[in-house]
């Protein structure tokens, strides 16, 4: 999950008025700030109750708790998620690219979610990008390239390849300050980001559209330091 981090004085502290640290804000799916909590002992229960009501429309059979064991519904959802991941990995290993495309197309069309609101398409791509023990990202990329050549109009294969290249770029760079990144690794970082951008922009020209494409391009934009206008154009296309 990627999100912006705010630092500095500015207007936000004055507008949001966090009176304790840590301070928690509950924001709904529309981006509207609904509640805030100073995380005192009695705030924990309020947060659990409000979060349950927001996610499940207040239905009493569904609750979110930070202290009690997971409910059967949540365990069932995890089982469903694990089953989807296993199926994606199985089809990829067999080279059943047509079935993978059909699965991804269905998830995009139906905008399917798990009960807690998580997009099933996100889990689909995470399964594609999750390397098996002993496998390298280069081997996975070759698999995606084979998929692309077998099915030239598959946007899913290209989004997977571009996402993998973007991840590989950040793998080369690491989490150190830029001054501590070696010249060799910095070169790999830039080369892989450029390759990722090329693949993703080619995918953007295909008839089908995929929200995961713009998520991957945001990772590229962050690494390449796109200017504000270019980044805002990307955002507008993502939400169109």
Short mmCIF file of N, CA and C in Angstrom, two decimals, residues 35-209:
data_model
loop_
_atom_site.label_atom_id
_atom_site.label_comp_id
_atom_site.label_asym_id
_atom_site.label_seq_id
_atom_site.Cartn_x
_atom_site.Cartn_y
_atom_site.Cartn_z
N UNK A 35 -14.13 10.33 11.56
CA UNK A 35 -13.90 10.32 13.00
C UNK A 35 -12.42 10.55 13.27
N UNK A 36 -12.12 10.94 14.52
CA UNK A 36 -10.73 10.99 14.94
C UNK A 36 -10.64 10.53 16.39
N UNK A 37 -9.50 9.96 16.73
CA UNK A 37 -9.32 9.32 18.03
C UNK A 37 -7.94 9.67 18.59
N UNK A 38 -7.91 9.97 19.88
CA UNK A 38 -6.64 10.24 20.55
C UNK A 38 -5.98 8.99 21.08
N UNK A 39 -6.62 7.83 20.85
CA UNK A 39 -6.13 6.51 21.25
C UNK A 39 -5.94 6.39 22.76
N UNK A 40 -6.88 7.00 23.51
CA UNK A 40 -6.99 6.72 24.94
C UNK A 40 -7.63 5.35 25.09
N UNK A 41 -7.59 4.78 26.30
CA UNK A 41 -8.11 3.41 26.47
C UNK A 41 -9.52 3.21 25.92
N UNK A 42 -10.41 4.19 26.11
CA UNK A 42 -11.78 3.99 25.63
C UNK A 42 -11.93 4.26 24.13
N UNK A 43 -10.90 4.86 23.50
CA UNK A 43 -10.97 5.13 22.06
C UNK A 43 -10.83 3.86 21.23
N UNK A 44 -10.16 2.86 21.78
CA UNK A 44 -9.94 1.62 21.03
C UNK A 44 -11.27 0.96 20.66
N UNK A 45 -12.15 0.86 21.65
CA UNK A 45 -13.45 0.27 21.39
C UNK A 45 -14.28 1.08 20.41
N UNK A 46 -14.19 2.42 20.52
CA UNK A 46 -14.92 3.29 19.59
C UNK A 46 -14.43 3.09 18.16
N UNK A 47 -13.11 2.97 17.99
CA UNK A 47 -12.54 2.77 16.66
C UNK A 47 -13.01 1.46 16.06
N UNK A 48 -12.99 0.39 16.87
CA UNK A 48 -13.43 -0.92 16.38
C UNK A 48 -14.89 -0.86 15.94
N UNK A 49 -15.73 -0.23 16.76
CA UNK A 49 -17.15 -0.14 16.45
C UNK A 49 -17.40 0.69 15.20
N UNK A 50 -16.75 1.84 15.10
CA UNK A 50 -16.94 2.72 13.94
C UNK A 50 -16.42 2.08 12.66
N UNK A 51 -15.29 1.38 12.75
CA UNK A 51 -14.72 0.73 11.58
C UNK A 51 -15.63 -0.39 11.11
N UNK A 52 -16.19 -1.16 12.04
CA UNK A 52 -17.12 -2.23 11.67
C UNK A 52 -18.34 -1.67 10.98
N UNK A 53 -18.89 -0.57 11.53
CA UNK A 53 -20.07 0.04 10.94
C UNK A 53 -19.78 0.57 9.55
N UNK A 54 -18.59 1.14 9.35
CA UNK A 54 -18.25 1.71 8.06
C UNK A 54 -18.07 0.62 7.00
N UNK A 55 -17.41 -0.47 7.38
CA UNK A 55 -17.11 -1.52 6.41
C UNK A 55 -18.32 -2.39 6.11
N UNK A 56 -19.16 -2.61 7.10
CA UNK A 56 -20.25 -3.57 6.93
C UNK A 56 -21.62 -2.97 7.17
N UNK A 57 -21.73 -1.66 7.02
CA UNK A 57 -23.03 -0.98 7.15
C UNK A 57 -23.71 -1.25 8.49
N UNK A 58 -22.91 -1.55 9.50
CA UNK A 58 -23.47 -1.72 10.83
C UNK A 58 -24.10 -3.07 11.07
N UNK A 59 -24.01 -4.00 10.13
CA UNK A 59 -24.61 -5.32 10.32
C UNK A 59 -24.01 -5.99 11.54
N UNK A 60 -24.84 -6.45 12.49
CA UNK A 60 -24.31 -6.98 13.75
C UNK A 60 -23.48 -8.24 13.60
N UNK A 61 -23.69 -8.97 12.48
CA UNK A 61 -22.94 -10.23 12.34
C UNK A 61 -21.49 -10.00 11.94
N UNK A 62 -21.12 -8.76 11.57
CA UNK A 62 -19.76 -8.47 11.17
C UNK A 62 -19.16 -7.45 12.12
N UNK A 63 -18.03 -7.76 12.68
CA UNK A 63 -17.33 -6.82 13.56
C UNK A 63 -15.85 -6.88 13.32
N UNK A 64 -15.15 -5.79 13.57
CA UNK A 64 -13.70 -5.73 13.52
C UNK A 64 -13.21 -5.55 14.95
N UNK A 65 -12.30 -6.37 15.39
CA UNK A 65 -11.77 -6.26 16.74
C UNK A 65 -10.27 -6.37 16.71
N UNK A 66 -9.59 -5.54 17.50
CA UNK A 66 -8.14 -5.60 17.59
C UNK A 66 -7.70 -6.50 18.75
N UNK A 67 -8.66 -6.98 19.54
CA UNK A 67 -8.29 -7.72 20.74
C UNK A 67 -8.84 -9.14 20.75
N UNK A 68 -9.98 -9.37 20.09
CA UNK A 68 -10.58 -10.69 20.12
C UNK A 68 -10.12 -11.52 18.92
N UNK A 69 -10.26 -12.86 18.99
CA UNK A 69 -9.86 -13.70 17.86
C UNK A 69 -10.64 -13.33 16.59
N UNK A 70 -10.07 -13.66 15.44
CA UNK A 70 -10.73 -13.36 14.17
C UNK A 70 -12.07 -14.08 14.08
N UNK A 71 -13.05 -13.39 13.51
CA UNK A 71 -14.37 -13.97 13.36
C UNK A 71 -14.34 -15.03 12.26
N UNK A 72 -15.31 -15.96 12.26
CA UNK A 72 -15.37 -16.97 11.18
C UNK A 72 -15.48 -16.33 9.81
N UNK A 73 -16.16 -15.15 9.72
CA UNK A 73 -16.31 -14.49 8.43
C UNK A 73 -14.96 -14.03 7.88
N UNK A 74 -14.13 -13.47 8.77
CA UNK A 74 -12.82 -12.99 8.33
C UNK A 74 -11.91 -14.17 7.99
N UNK A 75 -11.98 -15.23 8.78
CA UNK A 75 -11.20 -16.43 8.47
C UNK A 75 -11.63 -16.99 7.11
N UNK A 76 -12.95 -16.99 6.87
CA UNK A 76 -13.47 -17.46 5.58
C UNK A 76 -12.95 -16.61 4.44
N UNK A 77 -12.88 -15.28 4.67
CA UNK A 77 -12.38 -14.40 3.62
C UNK A 77 -10.91 -14.68 3.35
N UNK A 78 -10.14 -14.91 4.38
CA UNK A 78 -8.72 -15.22 4.18
C UNK A 78 -8.57 -16.51 3.40
N UNK A 79 -9.44 -17.47 3.67
CA UNK A 79 -9.40 -18.73 2.92
C UNK A 79 -9.72 -18.47 1.45
N UNK A 80 -10.69 -17.58 1.20
CA UNK A 80 -11.05 -17.24 -0.18
C UNK A 80 -9.89 -16.55 -0.88
N UNK A 81 -9.21 -15.65 -0.16
CA UNK A 81 -8.06 -14.95 -0.73
C UNK A 81 -6.93 -15.93 -1.04
N UNK A 82 -6.67 -16.84 -0.10
CA UNK A 82 -5.62 -17.85 -0.30
C UNK A 82 -5.94 -18.74 -1.50
N UNK A 83 -7.21 -19.05 -1.67
CA UNK A 83 -7.62 -19.89 -2.80
C UNK A 83 -7.38 -19.18 -4.12
N UNK A 84 -7.69 -17.87 -4.15
CA UNK A 84 -7.47 -17.10 -5.38
C UNK A 84 -5.99 -17.04 -5.71
N UNK A 85 -5.15 -16.77 -4.70
CA UNK A 85 -3.71 -16.70 -4.91
C UNK A 85 -3.18 -18.04 -5.44
N UNK A 86 -3.64 -19.13 -4.83
CA UNK A 86 -3.19 -20.46 -5.25
C UNK A 86 -3.60 -20.74 -6.70
N UNK A 87 -4.82 -20.34 -7.07
CA UNK A 87 -5.30 -20.58 -8.43
C UNK A 87 -4.47 -19.78 -9.45
N UNK A 88 -4.18 -18.52 -9.14
CA UNK A 88 -3.39 -17.69 -10.05
C UNK A 88 -2.00 -18.29 -10.25
N UNK A 89 -1.38 -18.70 -9.16
CA UNK A 89 -0.04 -19.28 -9.25
C UNK A 89 -0.06 -20.60 -10.04
N UNK A 90 -1.09 -21.37 -9.83
CA UNK A 90 -1.24 -22.66 -10.52
C UNK A 90 -1.38 -22.45 -12.03
N UNK A 91 -2.25 -21.54 -12.43
CA UNK A 91 -2.47 -21.28 -13.85
C UNK A 91 -1.22 -20.70 -14.51
N UNK A 92 -0.50 -19.84 -13.77
CA UNK A 92 0.73 -19.27 -14.32
C UNK A 92 1.79 -20.35 -14.52
N UNK A 93 1.92 -21.25 -13.57
CA UNK A 93 2.90 -22.33 -13.67
C UNK A 93 2.60 -23.24 -14.86
N UNK A 94 1.32 -23.42 -15.16
CA UNK A 94 0.92 -24.27 -16.28
C UNK A 94 0.95 -23.54 -17.62
N UNK A 95 1.14 -22.22 -17.56
CA UNK A 95 1.12 -21.45 -18.79
C UNK A 95 -0.27 -21.29 -19.38
N UNK A 96 -1.28 -21.33 -18.50
CA UNK A 96 -2.67 -21.18 -18.95
C UNK A 96 -3.01 -19.68 -19.03
N UNK A 97 -2.39 -19.02 -19.99
CA UNK A 97 -2.52 -17.56 -20.08
C UNK A 97 -3.93 -17.11 -20.44
N UNK A 98 -4.62 -17.91 -21.25
CA UNK A 98 -5.99 -17.53 -21.62
C UNK A 98 -6.90 -17.51 -20.40
N UNK A 99 -6.70 -18.49 -19.50
CA UNK A 99 -7.53 -18.52 -18.30
C UNK A 99 -7.19 -17.37 -17.35
N UNK A 100 -5.93 -17.03 -17.28
CA UNK A 100 -5.52 -15.90 -16.46
C UNK A 100 -6.12 -14.60 -16.99
N UNK A 101 -6.10 -14.42 -18.31
CA UNK A 101 -6.70 -13.23 -18.90
C UNK A 101 -8.20 -13.17 -18.63
N UNK A 102 -8.85 -14.32 -18.75
CA UNK A 102 -10.30 -14.36 -18.50
C UNK A 102 -10.61 -14.02 -17.04
N UNK A 103 -9.78 -14.52 -16.15
CA UNK A 103 -9.96 -14.25 -14.72
C UNK A 103 -9.78 -12.77 -14.42
N UNK A 104 -8.72 -12.17 -14.96
CA UNK A 104 -8.45 -10.75 -14.74
C UNK A 104 -9.54 -9.89 -15.36
N UNK A 105 -9.98 -10.23 -16.57
CA UNK A 105 -11.05 -9.48 -17.23
C UNK A 105 -12.32 -9.48 -16.38
N UNK A 106 -12.63 -10.63 -15.81
CA UNK A 106 -13.82 -10.74 -14.97
C UNK A 106 -13.70 -9.87 -13.72
N UNK A 107 -12.53 -9.87 -13.09
CA UNK A 107 -12.33 -9.07 -11.88
C UNK A 107 -12.40 -7.58 -12.19
N UNK A 108 -11.90 -7.19 -13.36
CA UNK A 108 -11.99 -5.77 -13.75
C UNK A 108 -13.44 -5.37 -14.05
N UNK A 109 -14.14 -6.23 -14.77
CA UNK A 109 -15.51 -5.92 -15.17
C UNK A 109 -16.46 -5.86 -13.98
N UNK A 110 -16.33 -6.82 -13.09
CA UNK A 110 -17.24 -6.91 -11.94
C UNK A 110 -16.80 -6.02 -10.77
N UNK A 111 -15.54 -5.55 -10.83
CA UNK A 111 -14.97 -4.76 -9.71
C UNK A 111 -15.14 -5.51 -8.39
N UNK A 112 -14.84 -6.79 -8.46
CA UNK A 112 -15.08 -7.67 -7.30
C UNK A 112 -14.19 -7.30 -6.12
N UNK A 113 -14.79 -7.40 -4.93
CA UNK A 113 -14.07 -7.14 -3.69
C UNK A 113 -14.29 -8.29 -2.71
N UNK A 114 -13.36 -8.42 -1.78
CA UNK A 114 -13.59 -9.28 -0.64
C UNK A 114 -14.50 -8.53 0.33
N UNK A 115 -15.02 -9.23 1.33
CA UNK A 115 -16.01 -8.62 2.23
C UNK A 115 -15.46 -7.40 2.95
N UNK A 116 -14.19 -7.37 3.24
CA UNK A 116 -13.62 -6.23 3.97
C UNK A 116 -13.26 -5.07 3.05
N UNK A 117 -13.59 -5.19 1.76
CA UNK A 117 -13.41 -4.08 0.85
C UNK A 117 -12.19 -4.16 -0.05
N UNK A 118 -11.34 -5.16 0.16
CA UNK A 118 -10.12 -5.26 -0.64
C UNK A 118 -10.45 -5.72 -2.05
N UNK A 119 -9.83 -5.06 -3.05
CA UNK A 119 -10.07 -5.42 -4.44
C UNK A 119 -9.46 -6.79 -4.75
N UNK A 120 -10.23 -7.65 -5.37
CA UNK A 120 -9.73 -8.97 -5.76
C UNK A 120 -8.68 -8.85 -6.87
N UNK A 121 -8.79 -7.80 -7.69
CA UNK A 121 -7.81 -7.61 -8.75
C UNK A 121 -6.42 -7.32 -8.17
N UNK A 122 -6.37 -6.60 -7.06
CA UNK A 122 -5.09 -6.33 -6.40
C UNK A 122 -4.43 -7.63 -5.94
N UNK A 123 -5.23 -8.51 -5.35
CA UNK A 123 -4.71 -9.81 -4.90
C UNK A 123 -4.24 -10.64 -6.09
N UNK A 124 -4.96 -10.53 -7.21
CA UNK A 124 -4.59 -11.25 -8.43
C UNK A 124 -3.17 -10.86 -8.87
N UNK A 125 -2.91 -9.55 -8.96
CA UNK A 125 -1.58 -9.10 -9.40
C UNK A 125 -0.50 -9.42 -8.37
N UNK A 126 -0.84 -9.32 -7.09
CA UNK A 126 0.13 -9.66 -6.06
C UNK A 126 0.56 -11.13 -6.18
N UNK A 127 -0.39 -11.99 -6.52
CA UNK A 127 -0.06 -13.40 -6.72
C UNK A 127 0.87 -13.59 -7.91
N UNK A 128 0.63 -12.84 -8.99
CA UNK A 128 1.51 -12.92 -10.16
C UNK A 128 2.93 -12.49 -9.84
N UNK A 129 3.06 -11.47 -8.99
CA UNK A 129 4.37 -10.89 -8.70
C UNK A 129 5.09 -11.57 -7.55
N UNK A 130 4.39 -12.46 -6.85
CA UNK A 130 4.98 -13.15 -5.71
C UNK A 130 5.86 -14.30 -6.20
N UNK A 131 7.16 -14.18 -6.00
CA UNK A 131 8.10 -15.19 -6.52
C UNK A 131 8.12 -16.42 -5.64
N UNK A 132 8.15 -17.57 -6.29
CA UNK A 132 8.31 -18.82 -5.55
C UNK A 132 9.74 -18.93 -5.04
N UNK A 133 9.93 -19.67 -3.98
CA UNK A 133 11.25 -19.83 -3.40
C UNK A 133 12.24 -20.36 -4.44
N UNK A 134 13.35 -19.67 -4.59
CA UNK A 134 14.38 -20.09 -5.54
C UNK A 134 14.24 -19.45 -6.91
N UNK A 135 13.08 -18.84 -7.19
CA UNK A 135 12.88 -18.18 -8.48
C UNK A 135 13.44 -16.76 -8.43
N UNK A 136 13.82 -16.26 -9.59
CA UNK A 136 14.32 -14.89 -9.67
C UNK A 136 13.29 -14.03 -10.41
N UNK A 137 13.40 -12.73 -10.25
CA UNK A 137 12.46 -11.85 -10.95
C UNK A 137 12.70 -11.93 -12.46
N UNK A 138 13.93 -12.21 -12.88
CA UNK A 138 14.22 -12.35 -14.30
C UNK A 138 13.46 -13.54 -14.91
N UNK A 139 13.40 -14.64 -14.15
CA UNK A 139 12.65 -15.81 -14.63
C UNK A 139 11.16 -15.48 -14.74
N UNK A 140 10.67 -14.74 -13.77
CA UNK A 140 9.25 -14.36 -13.79
C UNK A 140 8.96 -13.43 -14.97
N UNK A 141 9.90 -12.54 -15.25
CA UNK A 141 9.74 -11.62 -16.37
C UNK A 141 9.68 -12.39 -17.69
N UNK A 142 10.52 -13.41 -17.83
CA UNK A 142 10.50 -14.22 -19.05
C UNK A 142 9.13 -14.88 -19.24
N UNK A 143 8.54 -15.28 -18.13
CA UNK A 143 7.21 -15.89 -18.18
C UNK A 143 6.16 -14.88 -18.65
N UNK A 144 6.25 -13.67 -18.14
CA UNK A 144 5.31 -12.63 -18.56
C UNK A 144 5.52 -12.26 -20.03
N UNK A 145 6.78 -12.26 -20.47
CA UNK A 145 7.07 -11.96 -21.87
C UNK A 145 6.54 -13.05 -22.79
N UNK A 146 6.62 -14.29 -22.35
CA UNK A 146 6.05 -15.40 -23.12
C UNK A 146 4.53 -15.24 -23.21
N UNK A 147 3.94 -14.85 -22.11
CA UNK A 147 2.49 -14.59 -22.06
C UNK A 147 2.12 -13.48 -23.05
N UNK A 148 2.89 -12.41 -23.06
CA UNK A 148 2.63 -11.29 -23.96
C UNK A 148 2.75 -11.69 -25.43
N UNK A 149 3.76 -12.50 -25.74
CA UNK A 149 3.95 -12.92 -27.13
C UNK A 149 2.88 -13.91 -27.57
N UNK A 150 2.40 -14.73 -26.62
CA UNK A 150 1.36 -15.70 -26.92
C UNK A 150 0.01 -15.01 -27.11
N UNK A 151 -0.22 -13.97 -26.30
CA UNK A 151 -1.49 -13.24 -26.34
C UNK A 151 -1.19 -11.73 -26.48
N UNK A 152 -0.96 -11.29 -27.71
CA UNK A 152 -0.49 -9.91 -27.96
C UNK A 152 -1.40 -8.80 -27.43
N UNK A 153 -2.70 -9.08 -27.27
CA UNK A 153 -3.60 -8.02 -26.79
C UNK A 153 -3.86 -8.13 -25.28
N UNK A 154 -3.07 -8.94 -24.60
CA UNK A 154 -3.27 -9.09 -23.15
C UNK A 154 -2.69 -7.91 -22.40
N UNK A 155 -3.55 -7.08 -21.83
CA UNK A 155 -3.06 -5.98 -21.01
C UNK A 155 -2.54 -6.51 -19.68
N UNK A 156 -3.11 -7.62 -19.21
CA UNK A 156 -2.72 -8.18 -17.91
C UNK A 156 -1.25 -8.60 -17.91
N UNK A 157 -0.81 -9.25 -18.99
CA UNK A 157 0.59 -9.69 -19.07
C UNK A 157 1.53 -8.50 -19.03
N UNK A 158 1.19 -7.44 -19.73
CA UNK A 158 2.07 -6.27 -19.79
C UNK A 158 2.08 -5.48 -18.48
N UNK A 159 0.93 -5.40 -17.84
CA UNK A 159 0.88 -4.73 -16.53
C UNK A 159 1.71 -5.52 -15.52
N UNK A 160 1.61 -6.83 -15.58
CA UNK A 160 2.42 -7.66 -14.68
C UNK A 160 3.91 -7.47 -14.94
N UNK A 161 4.29 -7.44 -16.21
CA UNK A 161 5.71 -7.27 -16.57
C UNK A 161 6.21 -5.89 -16.14
N UNK A 162 5.42 -4.85 -16.40
CA UNK A 162 5.82 -3.51 -16.02
C UNK A 162 5.93 -3.35 -14.51
N UNK A 163 4.99 -3.92 -13.80
CA UNK A 163 5.00 -3.87 -12.34
C UNK A 163 6.23 -4.58 -11.79
N UNK A 164 6.55 -5.72 -12.39
CA UNK A 164 7.71 -6.49 -11.94
C UNK A 164 9.00 -5.70 -12.17
N UNK A 165 9.11 -5.06 -13.32
CA UNK A 165 10.30 -4.26 -13.61
C UNK A 165 10.42 -3.07 -12.64
N UNK A 166 9.30 -2.45 -12.32
CA UNK A 166 9.32 -1.34 -11.36
C UNK A 166 9.77 -1.83 -9.98
N UNK A 167 9.26 -2.99 -9.58
CA UNK A 167 9.67 -3.56 -8.29
C UNK A 167 11.16 -3.90 -8.30
N UNK A 168 11.64 -4.43 -9.43
CA UNK A 168 13.05 -4.79 -9.55
C UNK A 168 13.93 -3.55 -9.51
N UNK A 169 13.43 -2.45 -10.03
CA UNK A 169 14.18 -1.19 -9.98
C UNK A 169 14.40 -0.76 -8.53
N UNK A 170 13.34 -0.79 -7.75
CA UNK A 170 13.45 -0.39 -6.34
C UNK A 170 14.26 -1.40 -5.54
N UNK A 171 14.25 -2.65 -5.99
CA UNK A 171 15.08 -3.67 -5.34
C UNK A 171 16.55 -3.32 -5.52
N UNK A 172 16.92 -2.86 -6.71
CA UNK A 172 18.31 -2.47 -6.98
C UNK A 172 18.70 -1.23 -6.18
N UNK A 173 17.78 -0.28 -6.08
CA UNK A 173 18.08 0.96 -5.37
C UNK A 173 18.20 0.74 -3.87
N UNK A 174 17.30 -0.11 -3.31
CA UNK A 174 17.30 -0.32 -1.87
C UNK A 174 16.62 0.82 -1.14
N UNK A 175 16.71 0.79 0.18
CA UNK A 175 16.02 1.79 1.00
C UNK A 175 16.98 2.85 1.56
N UNK A 176 18.22 2.83 1.14
CA UNK A 176 19.20 3.78 1.65
C UNK A 176 18.96 5.17 1.08
N UNK A 177 19.58 6.18 1.71
CA UNK A 177 19.58 7.52 1.13
C UNK A 177 20.30 7.44 -0.22
N UNK A 178 19.89 8.31 -1.13
CA UNK A 178 20.44 8.26 -2.48
C UNK A 178 21.96 8.38 -2.50
N UNK A 179 22.52 9.13 -1.56
CA UNK A 179 23.98 9.30 -1.50
C UNK A 179 24.69 8.00 -1.16
N UNK A 180 23.95 7.05 -0.57
CA UNK A 180 24.56 5.78 -0.16
C UNK A 180 24.33 4.66 -1.18
N UNK A 181 23.62 4.96 -2.27
CA UNK A 181 23.38 3.96 -3.31
C UNK A 181 24.56 3.96 -4.27
N UNK A 182 25.08 2.76 -4.57
CA UNK A 182 26.24 2.68 -5.45
C UNK A 182 25.88 3.14 -6.86
N UNK A 183 26.91 3.55 -7.60
CA UNK A 183 26.70 4.01 -8.98
C UNK A 183 26.10 2.90 -9.83
N UNK A 184 26.58 1.69 -9.62
CA UNK A 184 26.08 0.54 -10.39
C UNK A 184 24.61 0.29 -10.11
N UNK A 185 24.23 0.32 -8.83
CA UNK A 185 22.83 0.08 -8.48
C UNK A 185 21.92 1.22 -8.93
N UNK A 186 22.44 2.42 -8.90
CA UNK A 186 21.65 3.56 -9.36
C UNK A 186 21.38 3.45 -10.86
N UNK A 187 22.37 2.97 -11.58
CA UNK A 187 22.20 2.77 -13.03
C UNK A 187 21.13 1.70 -13.30
N UNK A 188 21.18 0.59 -12.53
CA UNK A 188 20.18 -0.47 -12.67
C UNK A 188 18.79 0.07 -12.36
N UNK A 189 18.71 0.88 -11.32
CA UNK A 189 17.45 1.50 -10.91
C UNK A 189 16.85 2.31 -12.06
N UNK A 190 17.65 3.14 -12.66
CA UNK A 190 17.18 4.00 -13.75
C UNK A 190 16.81 3.18 -14.99
N UNK A 191 17.63 2.18 -15.32
CA UNK A 191 17.37 1.37 -16.50
C UNK A 191 16.08 0.57 -16.36
N UNK A 192 15.87 -0.01 -15.19
CA UNK A 192 14.68 -0.83 -14.97
C UNK A 192 13.42 0.02 -14.93
N UNK A 193 13.53 1.20 -14.35
CA UNK A 193 12.38 2.11 -14.35
C UNK A 193 12.02 2.53 -15.78
N UNK A 194 13.03 2.80 -16.59
CA UNK A 194 12.78 3.18 -17.99
C UNK A 194 12.11 2.04 -18.74
N UNK A 195 12.58 0.81 -18.49
CA UNK A 195 11.98 -0.36 -19.15
C UNK A 195 10.53 -0.55 -18.69
N UNK A 196 10.30 -0.37 -17.39
CA UNK A 196 8.94 -0.50 -16.85
C UNK A 196 8.01 0.52 -17.50
N UNK A 197 8.48 1.75 -17.63
CA UNK A 197 7.65 2.80 -18.22
C UNK A 197 7.31 2.47 -19.67
N UNK A 198 8.29 1.97 -20.42
CA UNK A 198 8.06 1.61 -21.83
C UNK A 198 6.99 0.54 -21.94
N UNK A 199 7.12 -0.51 -21.11
CA UNK A 199 6.16 -1.62 -21.15
C UNK A 199 4.76 -1.13 -20.79
N UNK A 200 4.67 -0.33 -19.74
CA UNK A 200 3.36 0.13 -19.26
C UNK A 200 2.71 1.10 -20.23
N UNK A 201 3.50 1.96 -20.85
CA UNK A 201 2.93 2.90 -21.81
C UNK A 201 2.49 2.20 -23.08
N UNK A 202 3.17 1.11 -23.45
CA UNK A 202 2.71 0.29 -24.58
C UNK A 202 1.39 -0.40 -24.22
N UNK A 203 1.30 -0.86 -22.96
CA UNK A 203 0.07 -1.51 -22.50
C UNK A 203 -1.11 -0.54 -22.52
N UNK A 204 -0.82 0.73 -22.26
CA UNK A 204 -1.87 1.75 -22.22
C UNK A 204 -2.53 1.94 -23.58
N UNK A 205 -1.83 1.56 -24.65
CA UNK A 205 -2.36 1.72 -26.01
C UNK A 205 -3.32 0.60 -26.39
N UNK A 206 -3.37 -0.47 -25.61
CA UNK A 206 -4.23 -1.60 -25.92
C UNK A 206 -5.70 -1.24 -25.70
N UNK A 207 -6.61 -1.96 -26.35
CA UNK A 207 -8.05 -1.64 -26.21
C UNK A 207 -8.55 -1.76 -24.78
N UNK A 208 -8.12 -2.81 -24.08
CA UNK A 208 -8.57 -3.02 -22.70
C UNK A 208 -7.88 -2.02 -21.77
N UNK A 209 -8.54 -1.71 -20.66
CA UNK A 209 -7.99 -0.81 -19.66
C UNK A 209 -7.88 -1.54 -18.33
#
